């Protein structure tokens, strides 16, 4: 009825525009309105604009160091590891909601890992490559660039899962060959990151042996999974909002969604190498190997029981990718002190939750090292309720686990490869 009334009110123009929208999507020839919408947010121009330099690069990552914005900084830098299925600048969107800007404004030296967008030549990159060339190389590079004995580390989504693996490997008695003289991890923060995949939520409906065989067939020839192929699964987790309601608006009512910075980022898709994609789906989702101590890093198994540093774990109420009850299972696997946060919002919007963002609230509670176990539902009943963004609570926690501020220094020119946001983030493919 809504569509019919809209067609009558518009004299049929809404249906005609809907036809043009459909034709543009099918032929991939954007309308003038689509082009204007696409140009509203451009990486390096109005998103991902916080000043910094790329100070390290290998075949898989660039490491960005952001310029200090305060006279004094905490001596322990913060390394951020985003997921490889997204580009890093979800944490550096527009200046008003950039987590990077917020942190450097509070006196933290921030390093950001930017994953390379792979192509067919990267088909044999493995999980080990992503942990070693990605996370461990970044830890070592931060230590060399900042000349620091210790650092804070934060990982988002699957970046957090791989960071936890790397941290557990470094915490082993014999560490990781080739990385035995890297800085210590003083704290570990995981944002919407699972380490136990027993109950991965609705995403588990899309991951079984038959689906993985289908994905293997898709990636066998091209050597990677495209962002479009991957994105379909995530859309159907929110099918009412992201598929059916959206298509009704666009094709039957002639209305295009007006892009915001988060939507523009979400459309900036990335690829995944065929081998690594297969390995992480089988190891994590099918076999739950990390929770069972069967994941190997550097040829030896890792256990999250090795983690001793304080941990800050953030989950979101409406997360269909990393459901909060699943994220809460971190408590099962570590004996370290865990500060757990459950914030309003979903997998992305709940994380991009800057101070001043309307209608934000969270709950927070800390379990001491070797503390007693309580269930997720018991925690929900007892945890402190706070109005506003969780960012200040995390920043205060980081500051409390840092040493006294020291005089800030500019990024040495000799260490700079290019300006932030770097080159790897700019790579786009037409799929």
Short mmCIF file of C-alpha atoms in Angstrom, two decimals:
data_model
loop_
_atom_site.label_atom_id
_atom_site.label_comp_id
_atom_site.label_asym_id
_atom_site.label_seq_id
_atom_site.Cartn_x
_atom_site.Cartn_y
_atom_site.Cartn_z
CA UNK A 1 0.00 0.00 0.00
CA UNK A 2 2.80 2.44 0.76
CA UNK A 3 4.39 1.81 -2.65
CA UNK A 4 1.07 2.19 -4.46
CA UNK A 5 0.24 5.44 -2.68
CA UNK A 6 3.74 6.76 -3.43
CA UNK A 7 3.31 5.88 -7.13
CA UNK A 8 0.00 7.75 -7.24
CA UNK A 9 1.32 10.78 -5.38
CA UNK A 10 4.36 11.05 -7.67
CA UNK A 11 2.41 10.51 -10.87
CA UNK A 12 4.46 7.39 -11.56
CA UNK A 13 7.76 9.26 -11.32
CA UNK A 14 8.83 7.24 -8.23
CA UNK A 15 8.51 3.97 -10.16
CA UNK A 16 10.38 5.47 -13.12
CA UNK A 17 13.24 6.56 -10.84
CA UNK A 18 13.20 3.15 -9.20
CA UNK A 19 13.60 1.58 -12.64
CA UNK A 20 16.62 3.84 -13.29
CA UNK A 21 18.10 2.87 -9.92
CA UNK A 22 17.65 -0.83 -10.70
CA UNK A 23 19.17 -0.42 -14.16
CA UNK A 24 22.17 1.43 -12.70
CA UNK A 25 22.80 -1.40 -10.23
CA UNK A 26 22.44 -4.16 -12.81
CA UNK A 27 24.62 -2.49 -15.45
CA UNK A 28 26.99 -0.89 -12.89
CA UNK A 29 26.61 2.40 -14.69
CA UNK A 30 25.80 4.85 -11.88
CA UNK A 31 23.23 7.61 -12.21
CA UNK A 32 24.26 11.24 -11.79
CA UNK A 33 22.86 11.12 -8.27
CA UNK A 34 24.89 8.00 -7.48
CA UNK A 35 28.08 9.71 -8.68
CA UNK A 36 27.43 12.76 -6.54
CA UNK A 37 26.67 10.58 -3.52
CA UNK A 38 29.86 8.57 -4.04
CA UNK A 39 32.03 11.68 -4.10
CA UNK A 40 30.77 12.97 -0.77
CA UNK A 41 33.39 11.01 1.21
CA UNK A 42 36.90 10.58 -0.18
CA UNK A 43 39.76 8.86 1.65
CA UNK A 44 42.48 11.33 2.48
CA UNK A 45 40.23 14.33 1.78
CA UNK A 46 37.42 14.24 4.34
CA UNK A 47 37.77 10.78 5.88
CA UNK A 48 41.04 9.26 7.14
CA UNK A 49 42.58 12.72 7.38
CA UNK A 50 44.35 12.68 10.78
CA UNK A 51 48.00 13.66 10.10
CA UNK A 52 50.62 10.95 10.23
CA UNK A 53 53.22 9.00 8.30
CA UNK A 54 53.62 5.45 7.06
CA UNK A 55 56.72 4.28 8.93
CA UNK A 56 56.82 0.60 7.89
CA UNK A 57 55.67 -1.43 4.91
CA UNK A 58 55.89 -5.05 3.81
CA UNK A 59 53.96 -7.04 1.20
CA UNK A 60 50.91 -7.31 3.49
CA UNK A 61 50.70 -4.19 5.68
CA UNK A 62 51.53 -0.55 6.04
CA UNK A 63 52.03 0.82 9.54
CA UNK A 64 50.83 4.37 10.11
CA UNK A 65 52.14 6.49 12.97
CA UNK A 66 49.96 9.49 13.78
CA UNK A 67 51.53 12.83 14.65
CA UNK A 68 51.25 13.93 18.29
CA UNK A 69 48.57 16.51 19.05
CA UNK A 70 49.60 17.28 22.64
CA UNK A 71 52.77 18.63 24.24
CA UNK A 72 53.16 15.47 26.31
CA UNK A 73 52.33 11.86 25.47
CA UNK A 74 52.17 8.56 27.29
CA UNK A 75 55.45 6.71 26.67
CA UNK A 76 53.74 3.43 25.76
CA UNK A 77 52.28 3.70 22.23
CA UNK A 78 49.02 2.05 21.16
CA UNK A 79 49.01 -0.34 18.19
CA UNK A 80 45.60 -0.81 16.51
CA UNK A 81 44.93 -3.96 14.46
CA UNK A 82 41.70 -3.69 12.42
CA UNK A 83 40.15 -6.66 10.66
CA UNK A 84 41.47 -7.48 7.19
CA UNK A 85 37.88 -7.76 5.92
CA UNK A 86 37.54 -3.99 6.33
CA UNK A 87 39.70 -0.97 5.64
CA UNK A 88 41.23 0.57 8.72
CA UNK A 89 39.61 3.98 8.46
CA UNK A 90 36.41 2.92 10.19
CA UNK A 91 38.49 4.01 13.20
CA UNK A 92 39.46 7.26 11.48
CA UNK A 93 36.29 8.41 9.73
CA UNK A 94 35.34 12.08 9.75
CA UNK A 95 37.33 14.17 12.26
CA UNK A 96 34.35 14.46 14.64
CA UNK A 97 33.99 10.67 15.06
CA UNK A 98 37.58 9.53 14.49
CA UNK A 99 38.80 7.26 17.28
CA UNK A 100 42.37 8.04 16.22
CA UNK A 101 41.79 11.77 16.60
CA UNK A 102 40.23 11.23 20.04
CA UNK A 103 43.19 9.15 21.25
CA UNK A 104 45.97 11.41 19.98
CA UNK A 105 44.05 14.34 21.47
CA UNK A 106 44.29 12.59 24.83
CA UNK A 107 48.06 12.21 24.65
CA UNK A 108 48.46 8.72 23.18
CA UNK A 109 50.89 7.84 20.41
CA UNK A 110 48.81 5.79 17.98
CA UNK A 111 49.99 3.34 15.34
CA UNK A 112 47.48 1.89 12.87
CA UNK A 113 47.93 -1.28 10.83
CA UNK A 114 46.59 -0.91 7.27
CA UNK A 115 46.12 -4.21 5.42
CA UNK A 116 46.96 -4.48 1.74
CA UNK A 117 43.99 -5.28 -0.49
CA UNK A 118 45.10 -8.61 -2.01
CA UNK A 119 44.91 -9.73 -5.63
CA UNK A 120 45.29 -13.05 -7.44
CA UNK A 121 49.04 -13.16 -6.77
CA UNK A 122 48.29 -13.44 -3.03
CA UNK A 123 46.20 -16.61 -3.26
CA UNK A 124 48.66 -18.60 -1.10
CA UNK A 125 48.87 -16.13 1.79
CA UNK A 126 47.97 -18.08 4.93
CA UNK A 127 46.74 -17.43 8.45
CA UNK A 128 50.35 -17.70 9.60
CA UNK A 129 51.29 -14.98 7.11
CA UNK A 130 48.56 -12.69 8.42
CA UNK A 131 49.71 -13.21 12.01
CA UNK A 132 53.44 -12.94 11.32
CA UNK A 133 53.69 -10.49 8.40
CA UNK A 134 50.70 -8.64 9.80
CA UNK A 135 50.45 -8.50 13.58
CA UNK A 136 53.93 -9.61 14.71
CA UNK A 137 55.79 -7.51 12.13
CA UNK A 138 53.72 -4.52 13.26
CA UNK A 139 54.60 -5.10 16.94
CA UNK A 140 58.27 -5.29 16.06
CA UNK A 141 58.09 -2.22 13.82
CA UNK A 142 56.40 -0.16 16.56
CA UNK A 143 59.15 -1.17 18.97
CA UNK A 144 61.86 -0.11 16.54
CA UNK A 145 60.17 3.13 15.50
CA UNK A 146 59.20 4.26 19.00
CA UNK A 147 62.18 2.68 20.80
CA UNK A 148 59.76 1.46 23.47
CA UNK A 149 60.05 -1.59 25.75
CA UNK A 150 56.26 -2.00 26.02
CA UNK A 151 53.11 -1.02 24.18
CA UNK A 152 49.33 -1.26 24.34
CA UNK A 153 47.57 -3.30 21.63
CA UNK A 154 43.98 -3.15 20.41
CA UNK A 155 42.27 -5.36 17.84
CA UNK A 156 38.88 -4.97 16.18
CA UNK A 157 36.71 -7.88 15.01
CA UNK A 158 38.85 -10.62 13.41
CA UNK A 159 41.84 -8.31 13.80
CA UNK A 160 41.27 -8.75 17.53
CA UNK A 161 41.06 -12.53 17.15
CA UNK A 162 44.40 -12.62 15.35
CA UNK A 163 45.90 -10.15 17.82
CA UNK A 164 44.89 -12.48 20.67
CA UNK A 165 46.63 -15.37 18.87
CA UNK A 166 49.78 -13.31 18.38
CA UNK A 167 49.74 -12.11 22.00
CA UNK A 168 49.38 -15.68 23.27
CA UNK A 169 52.26 -16.78 21.04
CA UNK A 170 54.50 -14.00 22.35
CA UNK A 171 53.53 -14.96 25.91
CA UNK A 172 54.70 -18.56 25.48
CA UNK A 173 57.80 -19.57 27.38
CA UNK A 174 59.87 -19.66 24.19
CA UNK A 175 57.96 -16.91 22.35
CA UNK A 176 58.01 -16.87 18.54
CA UNK A 177 61.17 -17.45 16.54
CA UNK A 178 62.24 -14.19 14.93
CA UNK A 179 60.15 -12.10 17.33
CA UNK A 180 61.82 -12.73 20.69
CA UNK A 181 63.03 -9.16 21.14
CA UNK A 182 59.82 -7.26 20.46
CA UNK A 183 58.14 -4.94 22.98
CA UNK A 184 56.01 -6.48 25.71
CA UNK A 185 52.24 -6.07 25.44
CA UNK A 186 51.30 -4.06 28.51
CA UNK A 187 47.54 -4.29 27.89
CA UNK A 188 45.27 -5.99 25.37
CA UNK A 189 41.99 -4.51 24.11
CA UNK A 190 39.55 -6.51 21.98
CA UNK A 191 36.63 -4.76 20.23
CA UNK A 192 33.77 -6.99 19.04
CA UNK A 193 36.27 -9.84 18.73
CA UNK A 194 35.50 -13.50 19.38
CA UNK A 195 38.04 -16.02 20.68
CA UNK A 196 35.49 -18.80 21.24
CA UNK A 197 33.32 -19.59 18.21
CA UNK A 198 30.99 -22.12 19.81
CA UNK A 199 28.06 -19.75 19.36
CA UNK A 200 28.97 -17.29 16.56
CA UNK A 201 25.36 -16.21 16.14
CA UNK A 202 23.48 -15.96 12.86
CA UNK A 203 26.72 -15.89 10.85
CA UNK A 204 27.14 -19.55 11.78
CA UNK A 205 24.16 -20.32 9.54
CA UNK A 206 26.32 -19.39 6.53
CA UNK A 207 29.37 -21.42 7.57
CA UNK A 208 29.36 -25.19 7.25
CA UNK A 209 31.33 -27.68 5.18
CA UNK A 210 29.10 -27.34 2.12
CA UNK A 211 29.30 -23.55 2.18
CA UNK A 212 33.07 -23.64 2.57
CA UNK A 213 33.31 -26.03 -0.39
CA UNK A 214 31.24 -23.57 -2.42
CA UNK A 215 33.50 -20.68 -1.38
CA UNK A 216 36.59 -22.74 -2.23
CA UNK A 217 35.13 -23.29 -5.69
CA UNK A 218 34.49 -19.56 -6.11
CA UNK A 219 38.00 -18.60 -5.06
CA UNK A 220 39.88 -21.39 -6.83
CA UNK A 221 40.09 -19.60 -10.15
CA UNK A 222 40.37 -15.97 -9.07
CA UNK A 223 42.56 -16.59 -5.99
CA UNK A 224 40.53 -14.45 -3.59
CA UNK A 225 37.04 -13.79 -2.26
CA UNK A 226 35.66 -10.46 -3.41
CA UNK A 227 34.12 -7.92 -1.09
CA UNK A 228 30.80 -8.29 -2.92
CA UNK A 229 30.81 -12.07 -2.44
CA UNK A 230 31.60 -11.69 1.25
CA UNK A 231 29.22 -8.80 1.83
CA UNK A 232 26.13 -10.75 0.81
CA UNK A 233 26.32 -12.89 3.95
CA UNK A 234 26.54 -9.87 6.22
CA UNK A 235 23.63 -8.18 4.46
CA UNK A 236 21.38 -11.15 5.03
CA UNK A 237 22.12 -11.06 8.76
CA UNK A 238 20.13 -7.80 8.63
CA UNK A 239 18.01 -8.80 5.64
CA UNK A 240 14.93 -6.83 6.71
CA UNK A 241 16.86 -3.54 6.83
CA UNK A 242 19.73 -4.12 4.40
CA UNK A 243 18.01 -6.11 1.66
CA UNK A 244 14.21 -6.07 1.49
CA UNK A 245 13.38 -2.64 2.97
CA UNK A 246 16.28 -1.03 1.15
CA UNK A 247 15.40 -2.55 -2.22
CA UNK A 248 11.77 -1.52 -1.77
CA UNK A 249 12.84 2.08 -1.17
CA UNK A 250 15.32 2.14 -4.05
CA UNK A 251 13.47 0.19 -6.74
CA UNK A 252 9.78 0.69 -5.95
CA UNK A 253 9.82 4.15 -4.36
CA UNK A 254 12.76 5.64 -6.25
CA UNK A 255 14.64 6.70 -3.09
CA UNK A 256 18.42 6.29 -2.83
CA UNK A 257 19.98 6.23 0.63
CA UNK A 258 22.07 9.34 1.22
CA UNK A 259 25.54 8.19 2.12
CA UNK A 260 27.25 9.02 5.41
CA UNK A 261 30.88 8.36 6.27
CA UNK A 262 30.15 4.94 7.77
CA UNK A 263 28.13 3.87 4.72
CA UNK A 264 30.87 5.11 2.40
CA UNK A 265 33.44 3.09 4.34
CA UNK A 266 31.18 0.02 4.20
CA UNK A 267 31.04 0.28 0.41
CA UNK A 268 34.85 0.43 0.17
CA UNK A 269 35.20 -3.34 0.07
CA UNK A 270 38.30 -5.52 0.43
CA UNK A 271 39.31 -8.96 -0.76
CA UNK A 272 40.55 -12.03 1.11
CA UNK A 273 43.19 -14.47 -0.19
CA UNK A 274 41.77 -17.89 -1.00
CA UNK A 275 44.03 -19.93 1.29
CA UNK A 276 43.75 -17.67 4.33
CA UNK A 277 39.98 -17.39 3.92
CA UNK A 278 39.62 -21.18 3.87
CA UNK A 279 41.96 -21.66 6.83
CA UNK A 280 40.31 -19.19 9.17
CA UNK A 281 36.78 -20.43 8.41
CA UNK A 282 37.75 -24.05 9.06
CA UNK A 283 40.02 -23.40 12.06
CA UNK A 284 37.85 -20.86 13.88
CA UNK A 285 34.24 -21.44 12.86
CA UNK A 286 34.15 -25.17 12.13
CA UNK A 287 36.76 -26.51 14.58
CA UNK A 288 36.84 -23.71 17.21
CA UNK A 289 40.56 -24.46 17.32
CA UNK A 290 41.63 -21.32 19.20
CA UNK A 291 39.37 -22.05 22.16
CA UNK A 292 40.57 -25.66 22.21
CA UNK A 293 44.27 -24.78 22.12
CA UNK A 294 44.84 -26.22 18.64
CA UNK A 295 45.82 -23.06 16.77
CA UNK A 296 49.52 -22.91 15.90
CA UNK A 297 51.64 -19.79 15.50
CA UNK A 298 55.23 -20.24 14.40
CA UNK A 299 54.76 -24.02 14.33
CA UNK A 300 53.68 -24.35 17.98
CA UNK A 301 50.24 -24.29 19.61
CA UNK A 302 49.04 -21.26 21.53
CA UNK A 303 46.82 -21.03 24.59
CA UNK A 304 44.98 -17.92 25.72
CA UNK A 305 45.74 -19.03 29.28
CA UNK A 306 49.21 -17.61 28.62
CA UNK A 307 47.80 -14.08 28.60
CA UNK A 308 48.60 -12.22 31.83
CA UNK A 309 48.20 -8.57 30.86
CA UNK A 310 45.03 -6.64 31.80
CA UNK A 311 42.36 -6.89 29.12
CA UNK A 312 39.58 -4.51 28.02
CA UNK A 313 36.89 -6.32 26.03
CA UNK A 314 34.09 -4.43 24.27
CA UNK A 315 30.93 -5.97 22.83
CA UNK A 316 27.79 -4.44 21.34
CA UNK A 317 24.15 -5.20 22.05
CA UNK A 318 22.96 -5.66 18.44
CA UNK A 319 26.02 -7.36 17.00
CA UNK A 320 25.05 -10.05 14.47
CA UNK A 321 28.69 -10.68 13.50
CA UNK A 322 30.19 -11.10 17.00
CA UNK A 323 27.23 -11.57 19.36
CA UNK A 324 27.97 -10.23 22.81
CA UNK A 325 27.30 -13.54 24.59
CA UNK A 326 29.95 -15.06 22.33
CA UNK A 327 32.43 -12.25 23.00
CA UNK A 328 31.77 -12.69 26.74
CA UNK A 329 33.21 -16.22 26.49
CA UNK A 330 36.65 -14.58 26.62
CA UNK A 331 36.22 -14.89 30.39
CA UNK A 332 36.27 -18.69 30.01
CA UNK A 333 39.63 -18.78 28.28
CA UNK A 334 41.81 -16.30 30.18
CA UNK A 335 42.76 -15.91 33.83
CA UNK A 336 43.86 -12.29 33.36
CA UNK A 337 41.99 -9.28 34.69
CA UNK A 338 39.15 -8.51 32.27
CA UNK A 339 37.20 -5.27 32.09
CA UNK A 340 34.12 -6.08 30.03
CA UNK A 341 31.92 -3.49 28.31
CA UNK A 342 28.55 -3.99 26.64
CA UNK A 343 27.59 -0.92 24.64
CA UNK A 344 24.51 0.08 22.67
CA UNK A 345 24.59 -0.21 18.89
CA UNK A 346 25.76 -2.84 16.44
CA UNK A 347 29.04 -4.27 15.21
CA UNK A 348 30.19 -1.01 13.61
CA UNK A 349 28.00 1.79 14.98
CA UNK A 350 28.50 0.59 18.55
CA UNK A 351 32.27 0.90 18.15
CA UNK A 352 32.17 4.26 16.35
CA UNK A 353 30.59 5.84 19.41
CA UNK A 354 32.35 9.14 20.01
CA UNK A 355 31.60 11.31 23.07
CA UNK A 356 28.54 13.44 22.39
CA UNK A 357 26.92 10.84 20.14
CA UNK A 358 23.25 10.86 21.05
CA UNK A 359 21.51 7.90 22.69
CA UNK A 360 24.69 6.03 23.63
CA UNK A 361 24.97 4.01 26.83
CA UNK A 362 26.97 1.07 28.11
CA UNK A 363 27.50 -1.31 31.00
CA UNK A 364 30.91 -2.04 32.48
CA UNK A 365 32.39 -4.40 35.04
CA UNK A 366 35.83 -5.78 35.92
CA UNK A 367 36.67 -9.34 36.87
CA UNK A 368 39.99 -9.44 38.75
CA UNK A 369 42.79 -11.81 37.75
CA UNK A 370 41.79 -15.38 38.67
CA UNK A 371 38.43 -13.96 39.74
CA UNK A 372 35.25 -16.03 40.09
CA UNK A 373 33.20 -16.89 37.05
CA UNK A 374 29.74 -15.44 36.57
CA UNK A 375 27.48 -16.07 33.61
CA UNK A 376 26.81 -13.46 30.95
CA UNK A 377 23.24 -12.97 32.14
CA UNK A 378 24.38 -12.56 35.76
CA UNK A 379 26.93 -10.00 34.59
CA UNK A 380 24.19 -8.14 32.72
CA UNK A 381 22.14 -7.82 35.90
CA UNK A 382 25.03 -6.60 38.08
CA UNK A 383 27.22 -4.47 35.77
CA UNK A 384 27.28 -0.70 36.23
CA UNK A 385 25.12 1.26 33.77
CA UNK A 386 26.56 4.45 32.28
CA UNK A 387 25.07 7.01 29.88
CA UNK A 388 27.22 8.17 26.99
CA UNK A 389 30.19 6.87 24.99
CA UNK A 390 32.45 4.08 26.27
CA UNK A 391 35.52 5.79 24.74
CA UNK A 392 36.34 7.90 27.84
CA UNK A 393 36.21 4.82 30.08
CA UNK A 394 38.63 3.00 27.81
CA UNK A 395 40.94 5.98 27.50
CA UNK A 396 41.01 6.37 31.29
CA UNK A 397 41.83 2.66 31.58
CA UNK A 398 44.68 3.01 29.08
CA UNK A 399 46.02 6.03 30.95
CA UNK A 400 45.83 4.18 34.28
CA UNK A 401 47.96 1.38 32.80
CA UNK A 402 50.50 3.78 31.29
CA UNK A 403 53.55 5.52 32.70
CA UNK A 404 53.79 9.24 33.41
CA UNK A 405 53.60 11.48 30.30
CA UNK A 406 56.82 12.58 28.60
CA UNK A 407 57.56 15.33 26.09
CA UNK A 408 56.12 14.59 22.66
CA UNK A 409 58.48 14.27 19.72
CA UNK A 410 57.72 14.69 16.02
CA UNK A 411 57.86 11.68 13.72
CA UNK A 412 61.48 11.42 12.47
CA UNK A 413 61.63 12.32 8.80
CA UNK A 414 64.04 9.44 8.19
CA UNK A 415 61.36 6.95 9.24
CA UNK A 416 58.61 8.29 6.97
CA UNK A 417 57.77 6.37 3.80
CA UNK A 418 54.76 8.49 2.79
CA UNK A 419 51.94 10.50 4.33
CA UNK A 420 48.94 8.94 6.03
CA UNK A 421 46.61 7.33 5.12
CA UNK A 422 49.16 5.50 3.00
CA UNK A 423 48.91 3.71 -0.33
CA UNK A 424 47.44 0.30 0.55
CA UNK A 425 44.11 1.77 1.67
CA UNK A 426 43.67 3.42 -1.74
CA UNK A 427 43.57 0.14 -3.68
CA UNK A 428 40.11 -0.51 -5.11
CA UNK A 429 38.94 -3.18 -7.51
CA UNK A 430 35.91 -3.29 -9.77
CA UNK A 431 34.42 -6.72 -9.06
#
